[in-house]
Short mmCIF file of C-alpha atoms in Angstrom, two decimals:
data_model
loop_
_atom_site.label_atom_id
_atom_site.label_comp_id
_atom_site.label_asym_id
_atom_site.label_seq_id
_atom_site.Cartn_x
_atom_site.Cartn_y
_atom_site.Cartn_z
CA MET A 1 -39.55 0.04 1.11
CA ALA A 2 -37.59 -2.68 2.93
CA ASP A 3 -37.60 -5.97 1.05
CA ARG A 4 -38.00 -8.60 3.77
CA TYR A 5 -36.63 -11.35 1.52
CA LEU A 6 -33.48 -9.28 0.98
CA LEU A 7 -33.06 -8.69 4.72
CA VAL A 8 -33.48 -12.42 5.43
CA GLN A 9 -30.68 -13.20 2.94
CA ILE A 10 -28.43 -10.50 4.39
CA VAL A 11 -28.70 -11.67 8.02
CA PRO A 12 -26.26 -14.64 7.58
CA LEU A 13 -23.74 -12.27 5.98
CA LEU A 14 -24.14 -9.79 8.81
CA ASN A 15 -23.84 -12.54 11.45
CA ALA A 16 -26.42 -10.70 13.58
CA SER A 17 -30.14 -10.03 13.69
CA ILE A 18 -31.87 -7.16 11.92
CA TYR A 19 -34.60 -5.28 13.78
CA ILE A 20 -37.58 -3.33 12.46
CA LEU A 21 -38.83 -0.44 14.64
CA ASP A 22 -41.91 1.73 14.23
CA GLU A 23 -41.62 5.49 13.81
CA ASP A 24 -41.63 5.92 17.59
CA GLY A 25 -38.63 3.64 17.95
CA MET A 26 -40.57 0.68 19.37
CA LEU A 27 -39.53 -2.83 18.30
CA GLU A 28 -41.98 -4.46 15.86
CA GLN A 29 -40.05 -7.38 14.41
CA GLU A 30 -36.75 -9.22 14.58
CA ILE A 31 -35.24 -11.06 11.61
CA GLN A 32 -33.20 -13.45 13.69
CA GLY A 33 -29.54 -14.09 13.01
CA THR A 34 -26.94 -16.32 14.67
CA SER A 35 -26.34 -13.60 17.25
CA ARG A 36 -29.14 -11.77 19.04
CA ASN A 37 -27.15 -8.90 20.51
CA SER A 38 -29.74 -6.19 20.03
CA PRO A 39 -28.47 -2.62 20.33
CA GLY A 40 -29.26 -1.20 23.71
CA GLY A 41 -31.37 1.94 23.59
CA MET A 42 -32.78 1.33 20.12
CA SER A 43 -35.31 4.12 20.58
CA GLU A 44 -32.51 6.61 21.29
CA LEU A 45 -30.57 5.25 18.32
CA ALA A 46 -33.58 5.85 16.09
CA GLU A 47 -33.92 9.40 17.39
CA ARG A 48 -30.32 10.13 16.35
CA THR A 49 -30.93 8.82 12.83
CA GLU A 50 -31.23 11.27 9.98
CA LYS A 51 -34.04 10.48 7.58
CA ASP A 52 -31.87 10.83 4.47
CA PHE A 53 -28.69 8.96 5.45
CA PRO A 54 -27.65 5.76 7.27
CA ASN A 55 -26.57 6.34 10.87
CA ILE A 56 -23.60 4.14 11.84
CA GLU A 57 -22.29 4.30 15.40
CA VAL A 58 -18.99 2.60 16.28
CA ASP A 59 -17.43 2.48 19.75
CA ASN A 60 -13.73 2.30 20.67
CA GLU A 61 -13.81 -1.51 20.51
CA GLY A 62 -14.94 -1.42 16.88
CA ILE A 63 -18.49 -2.57 17.76
CA ALA A 64 -20.92 -1.12 15.23
CA VAL A 65 -24.67 -0.65 14.90
CA CYS A 66 -26.57 1.03 12.09
CA SER A 67 -30.02 2.57 11.88
CA MET A 68 -31.77 3.55 8.62
CA TRP A 69 -35.12 5.18 7.96
CA ASP A 70 -37.58 3.46 5.62
CA LYS A 71 -39.49 6.45 4.28
CA SER A 72 -42.23 4.51 2.48
CA GLN A 73 -43.11 2.34 5.50
CA LYS A 74 -42.19 4.94 8.16
CA LYS A 75 -40.05 2.42 10.02
CA TYR A 76 -36.45 2.10 11.16
CA ILE A 77 -34.20 -0.76 10.06
CA VAL A 78 -31.54 -1.45 12.70
CA THR A 79 -28.67 -3.91 12.45
CA GLY A 80 -27.58 -5.92 15.48
CA LYS A 81 -24.18 -5.38 17.06
CA VAL A 82 -21.16 -6.66 15.17
CA CYS A 83 -17.44 -6.11 15.67
CA LEU A 84 -15.67 -4.84 12.56
CA TYR A 85 -12.17 -6.01 13.51
CA GLY A 86 -12.57 -9.51 14.94
CA TYR A 87 -14.76 -11.50 17.32
CA TYR A 88 -15.34 -9.73 20.64
CA ARG A 89 -15.48 -11.73 23.85
CA LYS A 90 -15.44 -10.09 27.27
CA GLU A 91 -16.86 -11.66 30.39
CA ASP A 92 -20.36 -12.79 29.35
CA THR A 93 -20.48 -10.62 26.23
CA TYR A 94 -19.99 -12.04 22.76
CA ILE A 95 -20.18 -9.90 19.63
CA PRO A 96 -19.92 -11.60 16.22
CA TYR A 97 -17.38 -10.53 13.61
CA CYS A 98 -18.38 -8.85 10.35
CA PRO A 99 -15.37 -7.48 8.40
CA LYS A 100 -15.59 -3.75 7.79
CA GLU A 101 -15.63 -4.04 4.00
CA GLN A 102 -18.40 -6.66 4.13
CA TYR A 103 -20.35 -4.58 6.66
CA THR A 104 -20.04 -1.53 4.40
CA SER A 105 -21.45 -3.47 1.45
CA ILE A 106 -24.37 -4.71 3.55
CA ILE A 107 -25.32 -1.20 4.67
CA LEU A 108 -25.04 0.19 1.13
CA ILE A 109 -27.25 -2.60 -0.26
CA ILE A 110 -29.94 -2.10 2.39
CA TRP A 111 -29.87 1.67 1.91
CA LYS A 112 -30.20 1.35 -1.87
CA ASP A 113 -33.22 -0.92 -1.32
CA LEU A 114 -34.80 1.52 1.15
CA SER A 115 -34.13 4.81 -0.61
CA GLY A 116 -33.20 3.99 -4.20
CA THR A 117 -30.08 6.09 -3.62
CA GLU A 118 -26.54 4.87 -4.31
CA LEU A 119 -23.85 5.91 -1.84
CA GLY A 120 -20.08 5.61 -2.15
CA ARG A 121 -18.13 3.64 0.45
CA GLY A 122 -16.02 6.64 1.37
CA GLU A 123 -19.04 8.93 1.58
CA LEU A 124 -20.79 6.53 3.96
CA TRP A 125 -17.95 6.55 6.48
CA GLN A 126 -16.90 10.16 6.03
CA LYS A 127 -20.26 11.42 7.22
CA ASN A 128 -20.51 8.94 10.11
CA ILE A 129 -16.97 9.17 11.54
CA LEU A 130 -16.13 12.69 12.68
CA LEU A 131 -12.58 13.49 13.77
CA GLU A 132 -12.06 15.41 16.97
CA GLU A 133 -9.26 17.49 15.42
CA ASP A 134 -9.56 19.37 12.15
CA VAL A 135 -6.86 17.83 9.94
CA VAL A 136 -6.21 20.99 7.91
CA ARG A 137 -5.76 23.08 11.06
CA VAL A 138 -3.34 20.57 12.58
CA MET A 139 -1.38 20.33 9.33
CA THR A 140 -1.14 24.12 9.01
CA ASN A 141 0.19 24.42 12.57
CA ASN A 142 2.79 21.71 11.97
CA ILE A 143 3.97 23.32 8.72
CA PHE A 144 4.37 26.65 10.52
CA ARG A 145 6.33 25.04 13.36
CA PHE A 146 8.55 23.18 10.87
CA GLN A 147 9.32 26.43 9.05
CA GLU A 148 10.08 28.22 12.29
CA GLU A 149 12.40 25.54 13.61
CA GLY A 150 14.11 25.04 10.26
CA VAL A 151 14.96 21.36 10.88
CA PRO A 152 15.88 19.66 7.56
CA ARG A 153 14.22 16.39 6.62
CA ASN A 154 16.08 13.34 5.36
CA SER A 155 16.88 13.41 1.64
CA TYR A 156 14.05 12.29 -0.63
CA THR A 157 16.53 11.29 -3.34
CA GLN A 158 18.31 9.01 -0.86
CA GLU A 159 14.99 7.37 -0.10
CA LEU A 160 14.39 6.87 -3.82
CA ARG A 161 17.81 5.23 -4.19
CA GLU A 162 16.91 2.75 -1.47
CA GLN A 163 13.62 1.93 -3.19
CA ASP A 164 15.35 1.63 -6.56
CA CYS A 165 17.88 -0.85 -5.16
CA ILE A 166 15.08 -2.99 -3.70
CA ARG A 167 13.20 -2.87 -7.00
CA ARG A 168 16.27 -4.15 -8.85
CA GLY A 169 17.38 -6.60 -6.17
CA ASP A 170 20.66 -4.70 -5.84
CA ILE A 171 21.88 -5.70 -2.37
CA GLU A 172 25.26 -3.99 -2.63
CA GLY A 173 23.62 -0.80 -3.85
CA LEU A 174 21.17 -0.95 -0.94
CA LYS A 175 24.05 -1.25 1.50
CA GLY A 176 25.69 1.81 -0.02
CA SER A 177 22.47 3.80 0.04
CA ILE A 178 21.81 2.97 3.70
CA ASP A 179 25.38 3.89 4.57
CA GLU A 180 25.01 7.39 3.11
CA ALA A 181 25.45 10.15 5.68
CA ARG A 182 22.17 11.87 6.55
CA ASN A 183 22.08 15.52 7.53
CA GLY A 184 18.36 15.63 8.27
CA GLU A 185 15.81 14.00 10.54
CA ALA A 186 12.99 11.57 10.05
CA GLY A 187 9.48 12.98 10.29
CA LYS A 188 7.82 13.31 13.68
CA THR A 189 4.50 11.49 13.72
CA SER A 190 4.21 11.01 17.49
CA SER A 191 5.47 12.69 20.64
CA ASP A 192 6.39 9.21 21.92
CA PRO A 193 9.88 8.33 20.52
CA VAL A 194 9.15 4.60 20.28
CA ARG A 195 5.77 5.17 18.63
CA ASN A 196 7.41 7.61 16.23
CA CYS A 197 10.03 5.01 15.26
CA LYS A 198 7.34 2.39 14.72
CA ASN A 199 5.32 4.74 12.52
CA THR A 200 8.42 5.42 10.42
CA ALA A 201 9.07 1.68 10.22
CA VAL A 202 5.57 1.06 8.87
CA TYR A 203 6.14 3.63 6.12
CA ILE A 204 9.56 2.29 5.10
CA ILE A 205 8.45 -1.35 5.09
CA ASN A 206 5.34 -0.60 3.04
CA SER A 207 7.44 1.40 0.55
CA ALA A 208 9.90 -1.50 0.34
CA ALA A 209 7.03 -3.93 -0.33
CA ARG A 210 5.77 -1.84 -3.21
CA SER A 211 9.26 -1.47 -4.66
CA ALA A 212 9.64 -5.25 -4.49
CA ILE A 213 6.32 -5.68 -6.32
CA GLU A 214 7.62 -3.40 -9.08
CA GLY A 215 10.69 -5.63 -9.18
CA GLY A 216 8.60 -8.73 -9.83
CA LEU A 217 7.63 -10.05 -6.38
CA SER A 218 4.00 -11.13 -6.28
CA PRO A 219 1.74 -8.63 -4.47
CA GLU A 220 0.36 -11.38 -2.21
CA MET A 221 3.84 -12.40 -1.10
CA ALA A 222 4.98 -8.80 -0.66
CA PHE A 223 2.00 -7.86 1.51
CA ILE A 224 2.29 -11.00 3.64
CA MET A 225 5.96 -10.20 4.24
CA SER A 226 5.12 -6.56 4.99
CA ASP A 227 2.41 -7.49 7.49
CA THR A 228 4.76 -9.98 9.17
CA PHE A 229 7.62 -7.49 9.53
CA ILE A 230 5.32 -4.76 10.87
CA LYS A 231 3.53 -7.06 13.32
CA ASN A 232 6.87 -8.29 14.66
CA ILE A 233 7.96 -4.70 15.32
CA GLU A 234 4.63 -3.78 16.88
CA ASP A 235 4.47 -6.81 19.17
CA ASN A 236 8.07 -7.60 20.04
CA ILE A 237 10.37 -4.58 19.70
CA ASP A 238 10.32 -1.45 21.85
CA THR A 239 13.81 0.00 21.41
CA PRO A 240 14.36 2.63 18.67
CA LEU A 241 17.73 1.19 17.58
CA LYS A 242 16.32 -2.34 17.38
CA ILE A 243 13.31 -1.05 15.44
CA GLU A 244 15.66 0.61 12.95
CA GLN A 245 17.70 -2.59 12.61
CA ALA A 246 14.54 -4.65 12.04
CA VAL A 247 13.53 -2.25 9.27
CA ARG A 248 16.91 -2.58 7.56
CA GLU A 249 16.72 -6.37 7.72
CA ALA A 250 13.26 -6.21 6.14
CA GLU A 251 14.59 -4.06 3.29
CA PHE A 252 17.42 -6.53 2.61
CA ILE A 253 15.00 -9.47 2.65
CA PHE A 254 12.81 -7.73 0.07
CA ALA A 255 15.85 -6.98 -2.07
CA SER A 256 17.00 -10.61 -1.79
CA GLU A 257 13.58 -11.87 -2.87
CA VAL A 258 13.68 -9.66 -5.97
CA ARG A 259 17.25 -10.72 -6.70
CA GLY A 260 16.15 -14.36 -6.52
CA ILE A 261 13.35 -13.67 -9.01
CA ASN A 262 15.76 -12.01 -11.42
CA ARG A 263 18.05 -15.03 -11.18
CA LYS A 264 15.29 -17.47 -12.06
CA GLY A 265 15.15 -18.85 -15.56
CA SER A 266 18.80 -19.80 -15.57
CA SER A 267 20.66 -22.38 -13.52
CA ASN A 268 23.90 -21.51 -15.30
CA PRO A 269 26.30 -19.98 -12.75
CA LEU A 270 27.92 -17.90 -15.48
CA ILE A 271 24.59 -16.27 -16.44
CA ILE A 272 23.81 -15.56 -12.80
CA GLN A 273 27.20 -13.83 -12.44
CA VAL A 274 26.47 -11.73 -15.51
CA LYS A 275 23.07 -10.64 -14.20
CA ASP A 276 24.58 -9.80 -10.84
CA TYR A 277 27.19 -7.66 -12.55
CA VAL A 278 24.53 -5.78 -14.53
CA PHE A 279 22.45 -5.19 -11.38
CA GLU A 280 25.42 -3.81 -9.49
CA HIS A 281 26.65 -1.57 -12.33
CA ILE A 282 23.31 -0.42 -13.74
CA HIS A 283 24.33 3.25 -13.40
CA ASP A 284 27.68 2.65 -15.12
CA ASN A 285 28.66 2.36 -18.77
CA ILE A 286 28.55 -1.45 -18.91
CA LEU A 287 30.82 -3.02 -21.52
CA ILE A 288 30.72 -6.70 -22.43
CA ARG A 289 34.51 -6.94 -22.24
CA ASP A 290 34.38 -5.67 -18.64
CA ILE A 291 31.78 -8.28 -17.69
CA ALA A 292 33.85 -10.99 -19.43
CA LYS A 293 36.94 -9.93 -17.51
CA SER A 294 34.98 -9.96 -14.25
CA VAL A 295 33.74 -13.54 -14.76
CA GLY A 296 36.95 -14.85 -16.35
CA VAL A 297 35.87 -15.73 -19.91
CA SER A 298 36.28 -14.19 -23.35
CA PRO A 299 33.76 -11.61 -24.60
CA ASN A 300 32.72 -13.78 -27.56
CA TYR A 301 32.17 -16.87 -25.42
CA LEU A 302 30.21 -14.83 -22.90
CA SER A 303 27.95 -13.34 -25.58
CA GLU A 304 27.31 -16.76 -27.15
CA GLN A 305 26.48 -18.39 -23.81
CA PHE A 306 24.17 -15.59 -22.75
CA LYS A 307 22.26 -15.68 -26.05
CA THR A 308 21.97 -19.49 -25.83
CA TYR A 309 20.60 -19.56 -22.28
CA GLU A 310 18.56 -16.34 -22.22
CA GLY A 311 17.39 -16.09 -25.82
CA ILE A 312 18.45 -12.44 -26.02
CA ALA A 313 21.72 -10.74 -26.91
CA LEU A 314 23.70 -9.60 -23.88
CA LYS A 315 23.93 -6.06 -25.25
CA GLN A 316 20.14 -5.90 -25.61
CA TYR A 317 19.68 -7.31 -22.11
CA ILE A 318 21.86 -4.52 -20.70
CA ILE A 319 19.86 -1.90 -22.62
CA ASN A 320 16.56 -3.39 -21.43
CA GLU A 321 17.69 -3.29 -17.79
CA LYS A 322 18.76 0.34 -18.14
CA ILE A 323 15.42 1.22 -19.76
CA LYS A 324 13.62 -0.57 -16.92
CA ASN A 325 15.56 1.58 -14.46
CA SER A 326 14.74 4.74 -16.41
CA GLU A 327 11.02 3.87 -16.29
CA TYR A 328 11.18 3.96 -12.50
CA LEU A 329 12.97 7.33 -12.55
CA LEU A 330 10.41 8.77 -14.96
CA LYS A 331 7.51 7.67 -12.76
CA TYR A 332 8.86 8.48 -9.32
CA THR A 333 11.37 11.34 -9.64
CA GLU A 334 11.61 14.82 -11.08
CA TYR A 335 14.89 14.16 -12.88
CA SER A 336 15.04 15.67 -16.37
CA LEU A 337 15.48 13.44 -19.42
CA GLN A 338 19.09 14.59 -19.64
CA GLU A 339 19.69 13.65 -16.01
CA ILE A 340 18.04 10.24 -16.41
CA SER A 341 20.07 9.60 -19.55
CA SER A 342 23.22 10.42 -17.59
CA VAL A 343 22.25 8.41 -14.48
CA CYS A 344 21.55 5.35 -16.63
CA ALA A 345 24.85 5.89 -18.48
CA PHE A 346 23.50 6.23 -22.01
CA SER A 347 25.92 7.85 -24.45
CA SER A 348 23.46 10.67 -25.17
CA GLN A 349 19.93 11.79 -24.47
CA SER A 350 18.93 11.15 -28.07
CA ARG A 351 20.27 7.59 -27.87
CA PHE A 352 18.38 7.07 -24.62
CA CYS A 353 15.12 8.34 -26.18
CA ASP A 354 15.63 6.14 -29.22
CA TYR A 355 16.16 2.97 -27.16
CA PHE A 356 13.25 3.88 -24.87
CA GLN A 357 10.80 4.37 -27.74
CA ARG A 358 11.84 1.10 -29.36
CA LYS A 359 11.01 -0.79 -26.15
CA ASN A 360 7.86 1.04 -25.03
CA GLY A 361 6.42 2.45 -28.25
CA ILE A 362 6.27 5.98 -26.81
CA THR A 363 8.82 8.64 -25.95
CA PRO A 364 10.11 9.08 -22.39
CA SER A 365 8.21 12.38 -22.10
CA LYS A 366 4.90 10.77 -23.04
CA TYR A 367 5.63 7.82 -20.75
CA ARG A 368 6.20 10.19 -17.82
CA LYS A 369 3.00 12.08 -18.57
CA LYS A 370 1.02 8.83 -18.74
CA TYR A 371 2.44 6.99 -15.73
CA LYS A 372 3.83 9.69 -13.42
CA LYS A 373 3.05 8.85 -9.77
CA ARG A 374 1.97 11.97 -7.92
#
């Protein structure tokens, strides 16, 4: 049974009126909201409504209406028109804005009140939005065509190296990874070359944002940057080569932000040089004497200064950075423990496992099983 008090409280959140229709689809009552854009053809809308599920109808402009059956009262509850993606103004028509997530919550609350049944957010939309093409059929056809044509895709490991460099703020490493020769092609997500490039750009920029978050950049900052880069490409760039260049610039900006975070905590130029050296040689066997030679001081002086400013021994800092890198490889790659030990330049797999367990409290194998991203 519809709780009128609940509907009255929901109307300001919906930004539109709610209508109550009898079982023949005739209007009985309006709970008035700020906007009175009643759905045209409410009787027809009611006829299309299943008795055991909310009926949401959304047009190409994102304007939504919903009709639900109140079994106990034998009435329909219909929400007024709202736009899910922003205010809609066209000629003399104005449709208020109700964000999709908020609208979803409103429908689920009303339905729970009417039926006593709890629905999931995904379930609500899955049943109401039907795709014209069967996704599995389209995917199967594309896989078959890919196998027939035999066109190789770009290397996944190269992509991981790019993401790893962004995560560590390794600008030089990112340059080297981007400069690697590619013997494959990017995926084809659109028959329009420009649209295809933009789709690829969205994927790369979003991946870079998440790598930067793993490197310490705040999620809010990363997503704002990601949205800005993508919107700039969507609105202002229509040449494939320029799109690609904009993507590369975005990756370097993310890497620079992470590098800046890793430099924080020390204003000592010597310590910054040391951290830069470790970033750039993370896959090498890093020796303190080599760092000291690079920055022009003695190994003992360097170790003393680093411990004083950072509160941790330089040797332990190097080990920690290598373990941090191995955590990424365990989560995101299929490299074996032996391969990861070698890539991170540990003297042996057993030494790698020993250092790893000291830092994380579990073995690399258990860490991979717990955190592996599939």
